[in-house]
């Protein structure tokens, strides 16, 4: 059930990004980033462990070529994160507004959700928004961070145990952001 939910939400986000950017001339790349090999209690998935591969989208760890799709695993195998990183993003979350517009932006699909809340992104600055939502009775939380140079989405995937709250997810996303290094292209 968790992989099916992950596939549905991930596919919706990917399709929304593709529709929003198709047909546009590629602007010059202004930023580059290095995906962290680990953050907090998580490590980058190895061959055969990627949840992105299971959704059919595929893992991409180079955000300079296209949207990066990474899976990070916790040692206890009870929780993982799927994360996307877009450089020079088309979407801007610095003034995302309120209500359904923010939730649709964060989730990329229409679902039953709570109110998107803003959280402290830590020293990387920018805006960190998180929301709790339910699809087919299964709750989860998802976060979106942006600062004009990059846009990150983070979705915990839980195989057993309690579902994380948006605040708990925001704390782990802050840990990821502290390890993500975005640089201007010279």
mmCIF file of N, CA, C and O in Angstrom, residues 2 38 54 92-93 105 107 118-119 133 141 167 179 186:
data_model
loop_
_atom_site.group_PDB
_atom_site.id
_atom_site.type_symbol
_atom_site.label_atom_id
_atom_site.label_comp_id
_atom_site.label_asym_id
_atom_site.label_seq_id
_atom_site.Cartn_x
_atom_site.Cartn_y
_atom_site.Cartn_z
ATOM 1 N N UNK A 2 1.958 1.272 0.799
ATOM 2 C CA UNK A 2 2.825 2.437 0.873
ATOM 3 C C UNK A 2 3.489 2.745 -0.450
ATOM 4 O O UNK A 2 3.611 3.897 -0.831
ATOM 5 N N UNK A 38 24.605 11.201 3.002
ATOM 6 C CA UNK A 38 23.878 10.859 4.231
ATOM 7 C C UNK A 38 23.413 12.149 4.898
ATOM 8 O O UNK A 38 23.955 13.227 4.646
ATOM 9 N N UNK A 54 11.231 1.854 -8.154
ATOM 10 C CA UNK A 54 9.993 1.074 -8.009
ATOM 11 C C UNK A 54 8.781 1.823 -8.548
ATOM 12 O O UNK A 54 7.790 1.218 -8.900
ATOM 13 N N UNK A 92 8.071 29.172 -7.157
ATOM 14 C CA UNK A 92 8.664 29.958 -6.089
ATOM 15 C C UNK A 92 7.779 29.837 -4.861
ATOM 16 O O UNK A 92 6.609 30.189 -4.909
ATOM 17 N N UNK A 93 8.321 29.332 -3.759
ATOM 18 C CA UNK A 93 7.524 29.170 -2.553
ATOM 19 C C UNK A 93 7.698 30.329 -1.587
ATOM 20 O O UNK A 93 7.142 30.314 -0.501
ATOM 21 N N UNK A 105 0.465 22.682 -4.451
ATOM 22 C CA UNK A 105 1.858 22.872 -4.844
ATOM 23 C C UNK A 105 2.757 21.854 -4.142
ATOM 24 O O UNK A 105 3.637 21.257 -4.750
ATOM 25 N N UNK A 107 1.872 18.873 -2.690
ATOM 26 C CA UNK A 107 1.562 17.474 -2.961
ATOM 27 C C UNK A 107 1.466 17.132 -4.434
ATOM 28 O O UNK A 107 1.662 15.986 -4.819
ATOM 29 N N UNK A 118 4.266 26.728 7.999
ATOM 30 C CA UNK A 118 5.626 27.157 7.752
ATOM 31 C C UNK A 118 6.506 26.745 8.931
ATOM 32 O O UNK A 118 6.090 26.846 10.083
ATOM 33 N N UNK A 119 7.724 26.267 8.630
ATOM 34 C CA UNK A 119 8.681 25.851 9.648
ATOM 35 C C UNK A 119 10.016 26.541 9.392
ATOM 36 O O UNK A 119 10.329 26.919 8.266
ATOM 37 N N UNK A 133 -1.407 14.870 5.286
ATOM 38 C CA UNK A 133 -2.500 14.541 4.385
ATOM 39 C C UNK A 133 -2.830 13.059 4.481
ATOM 40 O O UNK A 133 -2.091 12.280 5.072
ATOM 41 N N UNK A 141 3.094 12.916 5.794
ATOM 42 C CA UNK A 141 3.402 14.339 5.744
ATOM 43 C C UNK A 141 4.395 14.552 4.613
ATOM 44 O O UNK A 141 5.090 13.631 4.192
ATOM 45 N N UNK A 167 5.776 18.455 11.757
ATOM 46 C CA UNK A 167 6.890 19.013 12.529
ATOM 47 C C UNK A 167 8.082 18.067 12.574
ATOM 48 O O UNK A 167 9.234 18.497 12.463
ATOM 49 N N UNK A 179 22.952 19.464 4.820
ATOM 50 C CA UNK A 179 23.962 18.694 4.088
ATOM 51 C C UNK A 179 23.924 18.957 2.577
ATOM 52 O O UNK A 179 24.823 18.542 1.853
ATOM 53 N N UNK A 186 29.908 29.427 -11.860
ATOM 54 C CA UNK A 186 30.808 30.551 -12.150
ATOM 55 C C UNK A 186 31.125 30.608 -13.612
ATOM 56 O O UNK A 186 31.148 29.717 -14.340
#
